[in-house]
mmCIF file of C-alpha atoms in Angstrom:
data_model
loop_
_atom_site.group_PDB
_atom_site.id
_atom_site.type_symbol
_atom_site.label_atom_id
_atom_site.label_comp_id
_atom_site.label_asym_id
_atom_site.label_seq_id
_atom_site.Cartn_x
_atom_site.Cartn_y
_atom_site.Cartn_z
ATOM 1 C CA MET A 16 -42.274 -68.850 22.475
ATOM 2 C CA SER A 17 -45.112 -68.391 19.999
ATOM 3 C CA LYS A 18 -44.578 -67.136 16.489
ATOM 4 C CA GLY A 19 -45.867 -63.817 17.270
ATOM 5 C CA SER A 20 -43.845 -63.334 20.126
ATOM 6 C CA ARG A 21 -40.406 -64.537 17.984
ATOM 7 C CA ASP A 22 -41.499 -61.805 15.348
ATOM 8 C CA ARG A 23 -41.697 -59.287 17.883
ATOM 9 C CA ALA A 24 -38.561 -59.790 19.435
ATOM 10 C CA ASP A 25 -36.774 -60.016 16.122
ATOM 11 C CA LYS A 26 -38.072 -56.960 14.918
ATOM 12 C CA ALA A 27 -37.116 -55.583 18.363
ATOM 13 C CA ARG A 28 -33.454 -56.685 18.074
ATOM 14 C CA ARG A 29 -33.589 -55.249 14.460
ATOM 15 C CA ILE A 30 -34.404 -51.745 15.748
ATOM 16 C CA VAL A 31 -31.589 -51.893 18.382
ATOM 17 C CA GLU A 32 -29.002 -53.108 15.615
ATOM 18 C CA GLN A 33 -30.152 -50.351 13.527
ATOM 19 C CA GLN A 34 -29.958 -47.897 16.405
ATOM 20 C CA LYS A 35 -26.616 -49.089 17.389
ATOM 21 C CA ALA A 36 -25.400 -49.145 13.542
ATOM 22 C CA ALA A 37 -26.707 -45.569 13.063
ATOM 23 C CA GLU A 38 -24.874 -44.617 16.397
ATOM 24 C CA LYS A 39 -21.686 -45.783 15.073
ATOM 25 C CA ARG A 40 -22.155 -43.938 11.952
ATOM 26 C CA ARG A 41 -22.735 -40.773 13.678
ATOM 27 C CA LYS A 42 -19.712 -41.309 15.913
ATOM 28 C CA VAL A 43 -17.621 -42.031 12.611
ATOM 29 C CA THR A 44 -18.778 -39.072 11.047
ATOM 30 C CA LEU A 45 -18.390 -36.712 13.992
ATOM 31 C CA TRP A 46 -15.055 -37.650 14.461
ATOM 32 C CA THR A 47 -14.136 -37.881 10.644
ATOM 33 C CA SER A 48 -15.741 -34.186 10.626
ATOM 34 C CA VAL A 49 -13.465 -33.301 13.821
ATOM 35 C CA ALA A 50 -10.271 -34.600 11.998
ATOM 36 C CA VAL A 51 -11.014 -32.567 8.834
ATOM 37 C CA VAL A 52 -11.632 -29.414 10.575
ATOM 38 C CA ALA A 53 -8.453 -29.855 12.571
ATOM 39 C CA VAL A 54 -6.666 -30.827 9.379
ATOM 40 C CA LEU A 55 -8.053 -27.437 7.801
ATOM 41 C CA ILE A 56 -7.125 -25.507 10.757
ATOM 42 C CA ILE A 57 -3.670 -26.852 10.751
ATOM 43 C CA ALA A 58 -3.358 -26.286 7.114
ATOM 44 C CA GLY A 59 -4.587 -22.715 7.363
ATOM 45 C CA LEU A 60 -2.250 -21.964 10.260
ATOM 46 C CA ILE A 61 1.016 -23.410 8.119
ATOM 47 C CA GLY A 62 -0.591 -21.211 5.141
ATOM 48 C CA TYR A 63 -1.075 -17.826 7.248
ATOM 49 C CA THR A 64 2.717 -18.457 8.684
ATOM 50 C CA THR A 65 3.814 -19.330 5.213
ATOM 51 C CA LEU A 66 2.482 -16.236 3.727
ATOM 52 C CA SER A 67 3.299 -14.079 6.732
ATOM 53 C CA LYS A 68 6.831 -15.250 6.477
ATOM 54 C CA GLN A 69 6.736 -14.484 2.466
ATOM 55 C CA ASP A 70 4.937 -10.906 2.951
ATOM 56 C CA SER A 71 7.968 -10.083 5.845
ATOM 57 C CA ALA A 72 10.472 -11.370 3.367
ATOM 58 C CA SER A 73 9.155 -9.303 0.429
ATOM 59 C CA THR A 74 8.460 -6.256 2.332
ATOM 60 C CA GLY A 75 11.731 -6.239 4.445
ATOM 61 C CA ALA A 76 12.777 -4.405 7.572
ATOM 62 C CA LEU A 77 11.231 -0.987 7.894
ATOM 63 C CA VAL A 78 14.103 1.450 7.219
ATOM 64 C CA THR A 79 13.077 5.077 7.872
ATOM 65 C CA PRO A 80 15.267 7.703 6.129
ATOM 66 C CA SER A 81 17.082 10.100 8.131
ATOM 67 C CA ALA A 82 16.060 12.699 5.778
ATOM 68 C CA ALA A 83 12.350 12.149 6.261
ATOM 69 C CA ALA A 84 10.020 14.638 8.258
ATOM 70 C CA ASP A 85 6.618 14.641 9.753
ATOM 71 C CA GLU A 86 6.840 11.518 11.686
ATOM 72 C CA GLY A 87 9.295 10.052 9.120
ATOM 73 C CA THR A 88 6.646 10.185 6.072
ATOM 74 C CA ALA A 89 7.863 13.098 3.986
ATOM 75 C CA PHE A 90 10.701 14.970 2.593
ATOM 76 C CA ALA A 91 10.552 18.903 3.379
ATOM 77 C CA VAL A 92 11.781 21.534 0.795
ATOM 78 C CA GLY A 93 12.086 25.275 2.147
ATOM 79 C CA THR A 94 11.428 26.586 5.642
ATOM 80 C CA GLY A 95 8.610 29.094 4.886
ATOM 81 C CA PRO A 96 5.750 29.531 7.498
ATOM 82 C CA ILE A 97 3.066 27.808 5.356
ATOM 83 C CA THR A 98 3.186 24.004 5.300
ATOM 84 C CA VAL A 99 2.094 22.518 2.121
ATOM 85 C CA ASP A 100 1.687 18.770 1.996
ATOM 86 C CA ILE A 101 1.425 16.727 -1.220
ATOM 87 C CA TYR A 102 0.752 12.897 -1.049
ATOM 88 C CA GLU A 103 1.333 11.706 -4.474
ATOM 89 C CA ASP A 104 1.979 8.303 -6.363
ATOM 90 C CA PHE A 105 4.618 8.399 -8.960
ATOM 91 C CA MET A 106 2.466 6.071 -11.343
ATOM 92 C CA CYS A 107 -0.467 8.592 -10.929
ATOM 93 C CA PRO A 108 -1.184 10.430 -13.875
ATOM 94 C CA ILE A 109 -3.293 13.348 -12.182
ATOM 95 C CA CYS A 110 -0.334 13.862 -10.005
ATOM 96 C CA ASN A 111 1.906 14.523 -12.848
ATOM 97 C CA ARG A 112 -0.924 16.672 -14.262
ATOM 98 C CA PHE A 113 -0.657 18.829 -10.949
ATOM 99 C CA GLU A 114 3.038 18.640 -11.204
ATOM 100 C CA GLN A 115 2.961 20.172 -14.575
ATOM 101 C CA GLN A 116 0.275 22.614 -13.871
ATOM 102 C CA SER A 117 1.316 23.956 -10.549
ATOM 103 C CA GLY A 118 4.950 22.558 -9.882
ATOM 104 C CA ALA A 119 6.539 25.894 -10.948
ATOM 105 C CA THR A 120 3.980 28.018 -8.983
ATOM 106 C CA LEU A 121 5.115 25.906 -5.855
ATOM 107 C CA LYS A 122 8.681 26.362 -6.566
ATOM 108 C CA SER A 123 8.405 30.087 -6.836
ATOM 109 C CA TYR A 124 6.659 30.168 -3.439
ATOM 110 C CA LEU A 125 9.584 28.299 -2.267
ATOM 111 C CA THR A 126 12.294 30.824 -3.924
ATOM 112 C CA SER A 127 10.519 33.723 -1.890
ATOM 113 C CA ASN A 128 10.562 31.570 1.297
ATOM 114 C CA LYS A 129 6.841 31.556 1.784
ATOM 115 C CA ILE A 130 6.087 27.960 2.214
ATOM 116 C CA THR A 131 7.518 24.683 3.335
ATOM 117 C CA LEU A 132 6.829 21.918 0.889
ATOM 118 C CA ARG A 133 6.548 18.396 2.102
ATOM 119 C CA TYR A 134 6.220 15.494 -0.361
ATOM 120 C CA HIS A 135 4.746 12.009 0.751
ATOM 121 C CA PRO A 136 5.435 9.641 -1.792
ATOM 122 C CA VAL A 137 2.765 6.993 -1.466
ATOM 123 C CA SER A 138 2.218 3.612 -3.241
ATOM 124 C CA ILE A 139 -1.426 3.158 -3.956
ATOM 125 C CA LEU A 140 -1.263 2.075 -7.587
ATOM 126 C CA ASP A 141 0.826 -0.944 -7.205
ATOM 127 C CA GLY A 142 -1.894 -2.796 -8.789
ATOM 128 C CA ALA A 143 -1.439 -0.842 -11.786
ATOM 129 C CA SER A 144 1.883 -2.244 -12.841
ATOM 130 C CA ASN A 145 1.387 -5.693 -13.935
ATOM 131 C CA GLY A 146 2.805 -6.911 -10.631
ATOM 132 C CA THR A 147 6.172 -5.009 -10.581
ATOM 133 C CA LYS A 148 5.003 -3.000 -7.590
ATOM 134 C CA TYR A 149 6.463 0.164 -9.485
ATOM 135 C CA SER A 150 4.756 2.763 -7.259
ATOM 136 C CA THR A 151 6.413 1.338 -4.163
ATOM 137 C CA ARG A 152 9.715 0.934 -5.849
ATOM 138 C CA ALA A 153 9.696 4.484 -7.103
ATOM 139 C CA ALA A 154 8.635 5.559 -3.566
ATOM 140 C CA GLY A 155 11.489 3.697 -2.120
ATOM 141 C CA ALA A 156 14.049 4.934 -4.638
ATOM 142 C CA SER A 157 12.898 8.490 -3.781
ATOM 143 C CA ALA A 158 13.842 7.982 -0.405
ATOM 144 C CA ALA A 159 17.203 6.770 -1.531
ATOM 145 C CA ALA A 160 17.551 9.980 -3.475
ATOM 146 C CA ALA A 161 16.452 11.971 -0.448
ATOM 147 C CA GLU A 162 19.414 10.543 1.603
ATOM 148 C CA ASP A 163 21.708 11.468 -1.119
ATOM 149 C CA GLY A 164 20.267 15.120 -1.038
ATOM 150 C CA LYS A 165 18.766 14.890 -4.461
ATOM 151 C CA PHE A 166 14.971 14.454 -3.826
ATOM 152 C CA THR A 167 13.537 17.126 -5.750
ATOM 153 C CA GLU A 168 15.917 16.455 -8.735
ATOM 154 C CA PHE A 169 14.823 12.603 -8.710
ATOM 155 C CA HIS A 170 11.343 13.641 -7.966
ATOM 156 C CA ASP A 171 11.156 15.887 -11.163
ATOM 157 C CA VAL A 172 12.884 13.260 -13.588
ATOM 158 C CA LEU A 173 10.741 10.484 -12.600
ATOM 159 C CA TYR A 174 7.513 12.514 -13.505
ATOM 160 C CA ALA A 175 9.255 13.555 -16.829
ATOM 161 C CA ASN A 176 9.806 10.178 -17.536
ATOM 162 C CA GLN A 177 6.338 8.665 -16.056
ATOM 163 C CA PRO A 178 5.306 5.381 -17.088
ATOM 164 C CA GLU A 179 1.543 4.693 -18.171
ATOM 165 C CA GLU A 180 -0.816 2.945 -15.794
ATOM 166 C CA ASN A 181 -1.071 -0.531 -16.399
ATOM 167 C CA SER A 182 2.303 -0.899 -17.898
ATOM 168 C CA ASP A 183 5.291 -2.636 -15.857
ATOM 169 C CA GLY A 184 6.449 0.694 -14.835
ATOM 170 C CA LEU A 185 10.329 1.623 -15.130
ATOM 171 C CA SER A 186 12.533 -1.251 -14.225
ATOM 172 C CA ASN A 187 15.186 -0.784 -11.529
ATOM 173 C CA ALA A 188 17.900 -0.418 -14.123
ATOM 174 C CA LYS A 189 15.971 2.571 -15.706
ATOM 175 C CA ILE A 190 15.537 4.103 -12.217
ATOM 176 C CA ILE A 191 18.956 4.316 -11.871
ATOM 177 C CA GLU A 192 19.852 5.306 -15.056
ATOM 178 C CA LEU A 193 17.355 8.343 -14.703
ATOM 179 C CA ALA A 194 18.866 8.892 -11.475
ATOM 180 C CA LYS A 195 22.482 9.237 -12.983
ATOM 181 C CA SER A 196 20.895 11.862 -15.177
ATOM 182 C CA VAL A 197 20.474 14.342 -11.950
ATOM 183 C CA GLY A 198 23.614 13.372 -10.244
ATOM 184 C CA LEU A 199 22.721 10.430 -8.251
ATOM 185 C CA THR A 200 25.705 8.218 -9.029
ATOM 186 C CA SER A 201 26.667 6.636 -5.570
ATOM 187 C CA ASP A 202 26.695 2.699 -5.083
ATOM 188 C CA ASN A 203 24.536 3.419 -2.189
ATOM 189 C CA PHE A 204 21.474 4.828 -4.045
ATOM 190 C CA ALA A 205 21.709 1.710 -6.669
ATOM 191 C CA ASN A 206 22.192 -0.693 -3.765
ATOM 192 C CA ALA A 207 18.836 0.956 -1.746
ATOM 193 C CA VAL A 208 16.961 0.420 -5.300
ATOM 194 C CA ASN A 209 17.975 -3.142 -6.193
ATOM 195 C CA SER A 210 17.703 -4.233 -2.422
ATOM 196 C CA GLY A 211 14.586 -2.217 -1.757
ATOM 197 C CA THR A 212 15.865 -0.834 1.341
ATOM 198 C CA TYR A 213 13.004 1.763 1.613
ATOM 199 C CA GLU A 214 10.146 -0.275 0.224
ATOM 200 C CA ALA A 215 8.945 -1.293 3.717
ATOM 201 C CA TRP A 216 8.875 2.507 4.417
ATOM 202 C CA ALA A 217 7.033 3.315 1.340
ATOM 203 C CA THR A 218 4.156 0.949 2.554
ATOM 204 C CA LYS A 219 4.200 2.705 6.061
ATOM 205 C CA VAL A 220 3.769 5.983 4.455
ATOM 206 C CA THR A 221 0.787 4.706 2.577
ATOM 207 C CA GLU A 222 -0.521 3.210 5.793
ATOM 208 C CA THR A 223 -0.068 6.747 7.534
ATOM 209 C CA PHE A 224 -1.734 8.518 4.442
ATOM 210 C CA ALA A 225 -4.885 6.229 4.705
ATOM 211 C CA SER A 226 -5.004 6.312 8.602
ATOM 212 C CA ARG A 227 -5.097 10.490 8.089
ATOM 213 C CA GLY A 228 -8.310 10.113 6.121
ATOM 214 C CA TYR A 229 -7.085 10.218 2.648
ATOM 215 C CA THR A 230 -7.951 8.202 -0.285
ATOM 216 C CA GLY A 231 -6.722 9.392 -3.380
ATOM 217 C CA THR A 232 -3.776 11.156 -5.026
ATOM 218 C CA PRO A 233 -2.756 13.715 -5.293
ATOM 219 C CA THR A 234 -3.942 14.839 -1.899
ATOM 220 C CA ILE A 235 -2.910 18.704 -1.327
ATOM 221 C CA VAL A 236 -3.163 19.994 2.178
ATOM 222 C CA ILE A 237 -2.225 23.506 3.072
ATOM 223 C CA ASN A 238 -1.732 24.449 6.833
ATOM 224 C CA GLY A 239 -3.824 21.277 7.698
ATOM 225 C CA LYS A 240 -6.569 21.754 5.376
ATOM 226 C CA GLN A 241 -7.206 19.772 2.195
ATOM 227 C CA LEU A 242 -7.265 21.865 -0.971
ATOM 228 C CA VAL A 243 -9.716 20.515 -3.528
ATOM 229 C CA GLY A 244 -11.520 22.062 -6.606
ATOM 230 C CA PRO A 245 -15.120 22.220 -6.949
ATOM 231 C CA GLY A 246 -16.914 18.728 -7.062
ATOM 232 C CA ASP A 247 -13.792 17.250 -5.535
ATOM 233 C CA THR A 248 -11.683 17.953 -8.620
ATOM 234 C CA LEU A 249 -8.054 18.646 -9.005
ATOM 235 C CA PRO A 250 -7.493 22.355 -7.676
ATOM 236 C CA THR A 251 -6.649 24.743 -10.458
ATOM 237 C CA ASP A 252 -3.496 26.636 -10.176
ATOM 238 C CA ALA A 253 -5.370 29.920 -9.730
ATOM 239 C CA LEU A 254 -7.150 28.286 -6.459
ATOM 240 C CA LEU A 255 -3.858 27.054 -5.225
ATOM 241 C CA THR A 256 -2.462 30.539 -5.680
ATOM 242 C CA GLN A 257 -5.270 32.048 -4.181
ATOM 243 C CA THR A 258 -5.121 29.793 -1.044
ATOM 244 C CA LEU A 259 -1.479 30.387 -0.596
ATOM 245 C CA ASP A 260 -1.919 34.237 -0.888
ATOM 246 C CA LYS A 261 -4.649 34.021 1.862
ATOM 247 C CA ALA A 262 -2.747 31.909 4.166
ATOM 248 C CA ALA A 263 0.133 34.166 3.818
ATOM 249 C CA GLY A 264 -1.894 37.187 4.768
#
């Protein structure tokens, strides 16, 4: 074989070997990538399962209070012909403002048997309590109060002692202490607060609130129609009274 032929043969052999090496590297890279993806998928599934279990454990089983009305989402006071629904968060300062502004008005309509007042305790402000989930805990505690026949009294004492947004909120011990001041002294109530019996229910109420198209608290609904002030503001007591009187005919 001539020198030129040997050179061409050597060059061809090197090209083949390079191609084989490149193919081998490609296969190694491919299978390494597949292995990495598989590991990530498995890790993701494990992580999802773990988080799901943690979420389930933290939320607990759904226990709907026997006293709840409106598909188990509210506590009804009164039996009047006009239905007033109030969606509220016990951490919400605007809810407290509405309570101070119009709470007495609503109570007067209850006394004259003109309205059925349905309170929906929601928990949209858990993020404003430094991780203590105060909105959820307070809503759950209100359910326990309703089961003991003291929802309105407990509702009022929570607002009278409302913590500031972005604080830790009230501890369970403080909630129980305030409850005792309005006659909630049973072990059932204290146990429900400490064990979070109705916290999953509070989450369910909040989900129902969102599914009905509401986004903020307080949301006031009279006979199925949301009441808001000009520019989507909090309705004044005068507007609330006017609307209720019109509904009464």
